[in-house]
């Protein structure tokens, strides 16, 4: 199946790519993920929204196993997530992740940040990796910053580099954990624009964000979480205009006021 | 200043010996310290515990005791250095030198380990997460992302460790190693009236070596600050 999909990626469009089945997780006494069932189709863009502490980051991080789960299963492209070691590293290479705080490698230049994964994990040649990295930096509008260090860039620029770094691995799915919430308002748009482009090109995305503009333009589905549970899900239009649950309406009332 | 006119060769040779003790055990301590810290922060629980015990025990033992233990215990364990026979100019490096190097390395590596560990702890957790997220293994995460940054943060404490090592080489004199302090003892016996200048001259030798090490450390720190 993977062989066919890599030759003709559109053929598999719409099939489940990431599936969470009865996922449970505890932090001590805290039940952070409660019976999470979520199936994300290839090419689908899912926005996860919900109050602080509801488990959105935890959910996101279980998909590339930065967090382990207590019970249940998570599969990527039909394969259960490996437990650890080389196989787990291999899985993570297939899942791109963008963090709230960018986490660019501080001791490496922008270009080296984007090249590191392809060279060390994919074993690409330096020349190929550099060519590809330059293309990706160009795509996020930062090619001329290639020789700089992360600390010399603005937050918005750093986050765009972080997206390029994740894309360099040619991931099957991209996870974004509040990618714009550490940014000054004037930089939010430049990052969201890159993400909207990515969505248009058919990337499968899971995005934790409170940016409703993004959800409305790019999301296929909105998942609302509260207290470790998925309370409701639907299209952005349905969710933002006629949320079914009291919890969701209450939450929307709060964020719309601000 | 008879001791200098008659003994400047002996003076220089003894410092050459001290310098070699420092360089060889310094490099080996950096290597062993890096391995130790990888054990201490690594994913294998047995190694973490073993590394922790090693560091705690060796670091709390006075260097003289480490020397004594190693010198007496090594032959019982079948560890012998009779094969070490290196001659550079008129200076001989024999089994005494090897024993001193091993004892200094076992001791200093624990301090290197702790200096590096403080450096590793100063690297934000997000760096390791980002490294794992692009598919680097534990080894790749350490070697590509954590250790290079940890080394930078560790330069000042590592410089202190190496400076301490320079002075700790003098402990070898008790065990019959012909380094600088051993030579100083010989000279203070032979030129009793010149004791103070002898002390000062030998102190100056150590100060010069420490200066060179500090110079490199400051240089590295500046160089990396811009990056
Ligand atoms: N390592 C941890 N140990 C213990 N509790 C944790 C840990 N990480 C998160 N939690 C708790 O788990 C709950 C869910 O956290 P999570 O970060 O997933 O929430 P979130 O929905 O992303 O919130 P936010 O909007 O503030 O980012 C919170 O109550 C949090 O305090
Ligand atoms: Mg969060």
Coordinates of C-alpha atoms and ligand atoms in Angstrom, one line a residue:
Chain A
X1 CA 0.0 0.0 0.0
X2 CA 2.8 2.4 0.9
X3 CA 4.6 1.5 -2.4
X4 CA 1.5 2.5 -4.4
X5 CA 0.9 5.6 -2.4
X6 CA 4.4 6.9 -2.9
X7 CA 4.1 6.4 -6.6
X8 CA 0.7 8.0 -6.8
X9 CA 0.1 10.0 -3.7
X10 CA -3.3 11.3 -4.8
X11 CA -4.6 7.8 -5.2
X12 CA -4.6 7.3 -1.5
X13 CA -6.2 10.7 -0.8
X14 CA -8.9 10.3 1.8
X15 CA -7.7 7.1 3.4
X16 CA -7.0 7.2 7.2
X17 CA -3.4 8.1 7.8
X18 CA -3.3 8.7 11.5
X19 CA -5.7 6.7 13.7
X20 CA -6.0 7.0 17.5
X21 CA -8.1 4.3 19.0
X22 CA -9.2 4.3 22.6
X23 CA -6.2 6.3 23.7
X24 CA -5.8 6.9 27.4
X25 CA -3.1 8.7 29.3
X26 CA -2.5 9.6 32.9
X27 CA -0.1 11.9 34.6
X28 CA -0.2 10.5 38.1
X29 CA -3.8 11.1 39.2
X30 CA -4.5 13.4 36.2
X31 CA -6.4 11.7 33.4
X32 CA -5.1 13.9 30.6
X33 CA -6.4 11.8 27.6
X34 CA -9.7 10.0 28.1
X35 CA -10.8 7.5 25.5
X36 CA -9.5 9.5 22.5
X37 CA -10.7 8.2 19.1
X38 CA -9.6 10.2 16.2
X39 CA -9.0 9.3 12.6
X40 CA -7.2 11.7 10.3
X41 CA -7.4 11.2 6.6
X42 CA -4.6 11.7 4.2
X43 CA -4.6 15.3 3.1
X44 CA -6.9 16.3 5.9
X45 CA -6.3 19.4 8.0
X46 CA -7.6 19.1 11.5
X47 CA -7.6 22.0 14.0
X48 CA -7.6 21.1 17.7
X49 CA -9.1 23.7 19.9
X50 CA -10.0 23.9 23.6
X51 CA -9.3 25.5 26.9
X52 CA -5.8 25.6 28.5
X53 CA -4.9 22.3 30.1
X54 CA -7.5 20.3 28.2
X55 CA -4.7 18.0 26.7
X56 CA -4.2 19.4 23.2
X57 CA -0.4 19.5 23.4
X58 CA -0.4 16.0 25.0
X59 CA -2.6 14.7 22.2
X60 CA -0.3 16.2 19.6
X61 CA 2.8 14.9 21.2
X62 CA 1.5 11.3 21.5
X63 CA 1.2 11.1 17.7
X64 CA 5.1 11.1 17.3
X65 CA 5.5 9.5 20.7
X66 CA 7.2 12.4 22.4
X67 CA 4.7 11.3 25.0
X68 CA 3.9 7.7 25.6
X69 CA 0.3 6.6 26.1
X70 CA -1.2 4.4 28.9
X71 CA -3.4 2.3 26.7
X72 CA -5.1 2.2 23.3
X73 CA -3.3 2.3 20.0
X74 CA -2.0 4.9 17.6
X75 CA -1.2 3.9 14.0
X76 CA 0.5 5.9 11.3
X77 CA -0.2 4.7 7.7
X78 CA -1.5 1.4 9.1
X79 CA 1.6 0.8 11.3
X80 CA 1.5 0.9 15.1
X81 CA 3.9 3.3 16.6
X82 CA 7.2 1.5 17.5
X83 CA 8.1 1.4 21.2
X84 CA 11.6 2.8 21.1
X85 CA 15.1 2.8 19.5
X86 CA 15.8 3.1 15.8
X87 CA 12.3 2.2 14.7
X88 CA 10.8 5.0 16.8
X89 CA 13.4 7.4 15.4
X90 CA 12.4 6.2 11.9
X91 CA 8.7 6.9 12.7
X92 CA 9.5 10.4 14.0
X93 CA 11.3 11.2 10.7
X94 CA 7.9 10.6 9.0
X95 CA 6.0 13.0 11.3
X96 CA 7.0 16.7 11.2
X97 CA 6.5 18.7 14.3
X98 CA 6.4 22.5 14.9
X99 CA 6.6 23.8 18.4
X100 CA 5.2 26.8 20.1
X101 CA 8.8 27.9 21.0
X102 CA 10.4 27.1 17.6
X103 CA 13.2 25.1 19.1
X104 CA 15.7 25.8 16.3
X105 CA 19.1 24.4 17.0
X106 CA 20.8 27.4 18.5
X107 CA 24.4 26.4 17.5
X108 CA 23.6 25.8 13.9
X109 CA 22.9 28.3 11.0
X110 CA 19.4 28.5 9.4
X111 CA 20.7 26.4 6.5
X112 CA 22.3 23.8 8.8
X113 CA 19.1 23.6 10.8
X114 CA 17.2 22.6 7.7
X115 CA 19.9 20.2 6.4
X116 CA 20.6 18.3 9.7
X117 CA 17.7 15.8 9.4
X118 CA 18.2 15.0 5.7
X119 CA 21.9 14.5 6.2
X120 CA 22.0 12.6 9.5
X121 CA 18.7 10.7 9.4
X122 CA 17.9 10.3 5.6
X123 CA 21.6 10.1 4.8
X124 CA 21.3 12.4 1.8
X125 CA 24.4 13.9 0.4
X126 CA 25.4 17.3 1.6
X127 CA 25.0 18.8 -1.8
X128 CA 21.4 17.4 -2.3
X129 CA 20.4 18.4 1.2
X130 CA 21.7 21.9 0.7
X131 CA 19.9 22.3 -2.6
X132 CA 16.6 21.1 -1.1
X133 CA 17.1 23.2 2.1
X134 CA 17.7 26.3 0.0
X135 CA 14.5 25.6 -2.0
X136 CA 12.5 25.2 1.2
X137 CA 13.9 28.3 2.7
X138 CA 13.0 30.1 -0.5
X139 CA 9.5 28.7 -0.2
X140 CA 9.1 30.2 3.3
X141 CA 10.7 33.4 2.1
X142 CA 13.9 33.2 4.0
X143 CA 16.6 32.1 1.5
X144 CA 18.7 35.2 2.1
X145 CA 18.9 34.4 5.9
X146 CA 20.5 31.0 5.3
X147 CA 23.9 31.8 6.8
X148 CA 22.5 33.5 10.0
X149 CA 22.0 31.9 13.4
X150 CA 18.5 31.5 14.9
X151 CA 19.0 34.2 17.5
X152 CA 19.5 36.8 14.7
X153 CA 16.0 36.2 13.4
X154 CA 12.6 37.4 14.5
X155 CA 10.1 34.9 16.1
X156 CA 8.0 34.8 12.9
X157 CA 11.1 34.1 10.8
X158 CA 12.3 31.4 13.2
X159 CA 9.0 29.7 13.1
X160 CA 9.0 29.6 9.3
X161 CA 12.5 28.1 9.4
X162 CA 11.1 25.5 11.9
X163 CA 8.4 24.6 9.3
X164 CA 11.1 24.3 6.6
X165 CA 13.1 22.1 8.9
X166 CA 10.2 19.8 9.4
X167 CA 9.3 19.8 5.7
X168 CA 12.9 18.8 4.8
X169 CA 12.1 15.3 6.1
X170 CA 9.2 15.0 3.6
X171 CA 6.9 14.0 6.4
X172 CA 3.6 12.2 5.9
X173 CA 1.9 14.4 8.5
X174 CA 2.8 17.7 10.1
X175 CA 1.9 18.5 13.8
X176 CA 1.7 22.1 14.9
X177 CA 1.4 22.9 18.6
X178 CA 0.3 26.5 18.9
X179 CA 2.7 27.6 16.3
X180 CA 1.7 31.3 16.5
X181 CA 1.0 31.8 20.2
X182 CA 4.5 32.9 21.1
X183 CA 4.6 35.5 18.3
X184 CA 3.9 39.2 18.2
X185 CA 0.6 39.9 16.4
X186 CA 2.4 41.4 13.3
X187 CA 4.3 38.1 12.8
X188 CA 1.4 35.8 13.1
X189 CA 0.2 36.3 9.5
X190 CA 3.5 35.4 7.9
X191 CA 3.5 32.0 9.6
X192 CA -0.2 31.3 9.0
X193 CA 0.3 32.2 5.3
X194 CA 3.0 29.5 5.1
X195 CA 0.6 27.0 6.8
X196 CA -2.3 27.8 4.6
X197 CA -0.1 27.2 1.5
X198 CA 0.9 23.9 2.9
X199 CA -2.7 22.9 3.5
X200 CA -3.6 23.9 -0.1
X201 CA -0.8 21.6 -1.4
X202 CA -2.4 18.7 0.3
X203 CA -0.3 18.2 3.4
X204 CA -2.0 16.2 6.2
X205 CA -1.9 18.5 9.2
X206 CA -2.9 18.5 12.9
X207 CA -2.9 22.1 14.2
X208 CA -3.4 23.1 17.8
X209 CA -4.4 26.8 17.5
X210 CA -6.9 29.4 18.5
X211 CA -6.6 31.2 15.2
X212 CA -10.1 31.0 13.9
X213 CA -9.2 32.7 10.7
X214 CA -6.8 29.8 10.0
X215 CA -9.4 27.2 11.0
X216 CA -12.0 28.8 8.7
X217 CA -9.7 29.1 5.7
X218 CA -7.7 25.9 5.9
X219 CA -9.3 23.4 8.2
X220 CA -11.4 20.5 7.0
X221 CA -12.4 19.6 10.6
X222 CA -12.3 21.2 14.0
X223 CA -11.9 19.0 17.1
X224 CA -12.9 20.6 20.4
X225 CA -11.2 19.2 23.5
X226 CA -12.0 19.8 27.2
X227 CA -10.8 18.0 30.3
X228 CA -8.9 15.4 28.3
X229 CA -11.9 14.4 26.1
X230 CA -12.9 15.1 22.6
X231 CA -16.2 16.9 23.3
X232 CA -17.3 17.5 19.7
X233 CA -16.0 17.8 16.2
X234 CA -17.3 19.2 12.9
X235 CA -16.5 21.4 10.0
X236 CA -15.3 24.9 11.0
X237 CA -18.5 26.4 9.7
X238 CA -20.7 24.1 11.9
X239 CA -18.5 24.4 14.9
X240 CA -18.0 28.2 15.0
X241 CA -21.7 29.0 14.2
X242 CA -23.7 26.2 15.7
X243 CA -21.6 24.4 18.3
X244 CA -23.6 21.6 19.8
X245 CA -22.2 21.3 23.3
X246 CA -22.6 23.8 26.1
X247 CA -18.8 23.5 26.8
X248 CA -17.9 24.5 23.3
X249 CA -20.4 27.4 23.1
X250 CA -19.1 28.7 26.5
X251 CA -15.5 28.4 25.3
X252 CA -16.2 30.2 22.0
X253 CA -18.0 32.9 23.9
X254 CA -14.8 33.5 25.8
X255 CA -12.4 33.6 22.9
X256 CA -14.7 35.6 20.6
X257 CA -14.9 38.4 23.2
X258 CA -11.1 38.9 23.1
Chain B
X1 CA 70.9 32.0 41.8
X2 CA 73.1 28.9 41.5
X3 CA 70.1 26.6 41.2
X4 CA 69.2 28.2 37.9
X5 CA 72.7 28.5 36.3
X6 CA 73.4 24.9 37.2
X7 CA 69.9 23.5 37.0
X8 CA 68.0 25.2 34.3
X9 CA 67.9 22.0 32.2
X10 CA 66.6 20.0 35.1
X11 CA 64.0 22.7 35.7
X12 CA 62.8 22.7 32.1
X13 CA 62.8 18.9 31.9
X14 CA 60.8 18.6 35.1
X15 CA 58.2 21.0 33.7
X16 CA 58.2 19.1 30.4
X17 CA 57.3 16.1 32.4
X18 CA 54.5 18.0 34.3
X19 CA 53.2 19.3 31.0
X20 CA 53.1 15.8 29.5
X21 CA 51.3 14.5 32.6
X22 CA 48.8 17.3 32.1
X23 CA 48.3 16.9 28.4
X24 CA 47.9 13.1 28.3
X25 CA 45.7 12.8 31.4
X26 CA 43.8 16.0 30.3
X27 CA 42.9 14.5 26.9
X28 CA 42.0 11.1 28.4
X29 CA 39.9 12.8 31.1
X30 CA 37.9 14.7 28.5
X31 CA 37.3 11.4 26.6
X32 CA 36.4 9.4 29.7
X33 CA 34.4 12.3 31.2
X34 CA 32.3 12.4 28.0
X35 CA 31.6 8.7 28.1
X36 CA 30.7 9.0 31.8
X37 CA 28.3 11.8 31.2
X38 CA 26.7 9.9 28.3
X39 CA 26.1 7.1 30.8
X40 CA 24.7 9.5 33.4
X41 CA 22.2 11.1 31.1
X42 CA 21.5 8.2 28.8
X43 CA 18.4 6.1 28.5
X44 CA 20.0 2.9 30.0
X45 CA 19.1 2.8 33.7
X46 CA 22.0 0.5 34.7
X47 CA 24.5 2.8 33.2
X48 CA 22.9 5.9 34.8
X49 CA 23.1 4.3 38.2
X50 CA 26.7 2.9 37.7
X51 CA 27.9 6.3 36.3
X52 CA 26.3 8.1 39.3
X53 CA 28.0 5.8 41.8
X54 CA 31.4 6.0 40.0
X55 CA 31.3 9.8 40.0
X56 CA 30.1 10.1 43.6
X57 CA 32.7 7.7 45.0
X58 CA 35.8 8.8 43.0
X59 CA 35.0 12.5 43.3
X60 CA 34.8 12.2 47.1
X61 CA 38.1 10.4 47.4
X62 CA 41.2 12.5 47.9
X63 CA 43.5 12.4 44.9
X64 CA 46.4 11.0 47.0
X65 CA 44.2 8.1 48.0
X66 CA 43.2 7.4 44.4
X67 CA 46.9 7.4 43.5
X68 CA 47.8 5.1 46.4
X69 CA 44.9 2.7 45.7
X70 CA 45.7 2.5 42.1
X71 CA 49.4 2.1 42.6
X72 CA 48.9 -0.8 45.1
X73 CA 45.8 -2.3 43.7
X74 CA 46.6 -2.3 40.0
X75 CA 49.4 -5.0 40.2
X76 CA 47.1 -7.2 42.3
X77 CA 44.5 -6.9 39.5
X78 CA 47.1 -7.8 37.0
X79 CA 47.3 -4.3 35.6
X80 CA 51.0 -3.5 34.8
X81 CA 52.6 -0.8 32.9
X82 CA 56.1 -2.3 32.5
X83 CA 55.8 -2.0 28.7
X84 CA 55.7 1.8 28.9
X85 CA 59.2 2.9 27.8
X86 CA 59.1 6.2 26.0
X87 CA 62.1 8.5 25.8
X88 CA 61.8 12.0 24.6
X89 CA 65.2 13.8 24.7
X90 CA 66.6 13.0 28.1
X91 CA 63.2 12.6 29.7
X92 CA 62.0 9.0 30.3
X93 CA 58.3 8.1 30.5
X94 CA 58.0 4.8 32.2
X95 CA 55.4 2.8 34.2
X96 CA 55.5 5.6 36.9
X97 CA 54.2 8.0 34.3
X98 CA 51.5 5.6 33.1
X99 CA 50.3 4.9 36.7
X100 CA 50.1 8.7 37.3
X101 CA 48.2 9.3 34.1
X102 CA 45.7 6.6 34.9
X103 CA 45.2 7.8 38.5
X104 CA 44.8 11.5 37.3
X105 CA 42.4 10.4 34.6
X106 CA 40.2 8.3 36.8
X107 CA 40.0 11.2 39.2
X108 CA 39.7 14.2 36.8
X109 CA 37.2 12.5 34.5
X110 CA 34.6 12.7 37.3
X111 CA 34.9 16.4 37.4
X112 CA 34.8 16.6 33.6
X113 CA 31.6 14.6 33.8
X114 CA 30.0 17.0 36.2
X115 CA 31.1 20.1 34.3
X116 CA 29.6 18.6 31.1
X117 CA 26.5 17.6 33.0
X118 CA 25.9 21.1 34.1
X119 CA 26.4 22.2 30.5
X120 CA 23.9 19.6 29.3
X121 CA 21.4 20.7 31.9
X122 CA 21.7 24.3 30.6
X123 CA 20.6 23.2 27.1
X124 CA 16.8 23.8 26.9
X125 CA 14.7 20.6 26.8
X126 CA 13.1 21.9 23.5
X127 CA 16.4 21.3 21.7
X128 CA 16.4 17.6 22.5
X129 CA 12.7 17.4 21.6
X130 CA 13.2 19.1 18.2
X131 CA 16.1 16.7 17.6
X132 CA 14.1 13.7 18.4
X133 CA 11.2 15.1 16.3
X134 CA 13.3 15.1 13.1
X135 CA 14.1 11.4 13.7
X136 CA 17.6 11.6 15.4
X137 CA 18.3 8.7 17.7
X138 CA 19.6 9.2 21.2
X139 CA 23.2 9.1 19.9
X140 CA 22.4 11.6 17.1
X141 CA 20.6 13.9 19.5
X142 CA 23.5 13.9 21.8
X143 CA 26.3 14.3 19.3
X144 CA 24.6 16.7 16.9
X145 CA 22.5 18.9 19.2
X146 CA 23.1 18.5 22.9
X147 CA 26.8 18.0 23.3
X148 CA 28.0 20.8 21.0
X149 CA 25.9 23.2 23.0
X150 CA 26.8 21.6 26.3
X151 CA 30.5 21.9 25.5
X152 CA 30.1 25.6 24.9
X153 CA 28.3 26.1 28.2
X154 CA 30.9 23.9 29.9
X155 CA 34.0 25.8 28.8
X156 CA 34.3 27.9 32.0
X157 CA 33.8 25.0 34.4
X158 CA 36.0 22.7 32.2
X159 CA 38.8 25.3 32.3
X160 CA 38.6 25.2 36.1
X161 CA 38.8 21.4 36.0
X162 CA 41.9 21.5 33.8
X163 CA 43.6 24.2 35.9
X164 CA 43.0 22.0 38.9
X165 CA 44.5 19.1 37.0
X166 CA 47.7 21.0 36.2
X167 CA 48.3 21.5 39.9
X168 CA 47.1 18.0 40.8
X169 CA 49.9 16.5 38.7
X170 CA 52.2 17.5 41.5
X171 CA 50.7 14.8 43.7
X172 CA 52.5 12.3 41.5
X173 CA 55.8 13.4 43.2
X174 CA 54.9 11.5 46.3
X175 CA 54.9 8.3 44.2
X176 CA 58.3 8.8 42.8
X177 CA 57.4 10.6 39.5
X178 CA 60.0 13.0 38.4
X179 CA 57.8 16.0 37.7
X180 CA 58.2 19.6 38.6
X181 CA 57.6 19.4 42.4
X182 CA 60.0 16.4 42.7
X183 CA 62.6 18.5 41.0
X184 CA 61.8 21.4 43.3
X185 CA 62.4 19.2 46.4
X186 CA 65.8 18.1 45.0
X187 CA 66.8 21.7 44.4
X188 CA 65.7 23.0 47.8
X189 CA 67.9 20.3 49.3
X190 CA 70.9 21.1 47.2
X191 CA 70.6 24.9 47.4
X192 CA 69.2 25.4 50.9
X193 CA 70.0 29.1 50.9
X194 CA 68.0 29.8 47.8
X195 CA 64.7 28.2 48.9
X196 CA 62.5 31.2 48.4
X197 CA 63.7 32.0 44.8
X198 CA 63.3 28.3 44.0
X199 CA 59.7 28.2 45.3
X200 CA 58.9 31.3 43.3
X201 CA 60.6 30.0 40.1
X202 CA 58.6 26.8 40.3
X203 CA 55.4 28.6 41.1
X204 CA 56.1 30.7 38.0
X205 CA 56.3 27.5 35.8
X206 CA 52.8 26.5 36.9
X207 CA 51.4 30.0 36.4
X208 CA 52.7 30.0 32.8
X209 CA 50.9 26.7 32.0
X210 CA 47.7 27.9 33.7
X211 CA 47.9 31.2 31.7
X212 CA 48.1 29.3 28.4
X213 CA 45.1 27.1 29.3
X214 CA 43.0 30.2 30.5
X215 CA 44.0 32.0 27.3
X216 CA 42.6 29.2 25.1
X217 CA 39.4 28.9 27.3
X218 CA 38.7 32.6 27.0
X219 CA 39.4 32.5 23.3
X220 CA 36.9 29.6 22.8
X221 CA 34.3 31.3 24.9
X222 CA 34.5 34.5 22.8
X223 CA 34.6 32.6 19.6
X224 CA 31.4 30.6 20.4
X225 CA 29.6 33.6 21.9
X226 CA 29.2 35.1 18.5
X227 CA 27.7 31.9 17.1
Ligands
LIG1 N1 4.9 16.3 32.1 C1 3.7 16.5 32.8 N2 3.6 16.0 34.1 C2 2.4 16.2 34.7 N3 1.3 16.9 34.2 C3 1.4 17.4 33.0 C4 2.6 17.2 32.2 N4 2.4 17.8 31.0 C5 1.2 18.3 31.1 N5 0.6 18.1 32.2 C6 -0.8 18.4 32.6 O1 -1.6 17.8 31.7 C7 -2.7 18.6 31.4 C8 -2.8 18.8 29.9 O2 -1.7 19.5 29.4 P1 -1.5 20.0 27.9 O3 -0.2 20.7 27.9 O4 -1.7 18.8 27.0 O5 -2.7 21.0 27.8 P2 -3.0 22.0 26.6 O6 -4.4 21.7 26.2 O7 -2.0 21.9 25.5 O8 -3.0 23.4 27.3 P3 -2.4 24.8 26.8 O9 -3.5 25.4 26.0 O10 -2.1 25.6 28.1 O11 -1.1 24.6 26.0 C9 -2.5 19.9 32.1 O12 -3.3 19.9 33.2 C10 -1.1 19.9 32.5 O13 -0.8 20.6 33.7
LIG2 MG1 -0.4 23.2 24.9

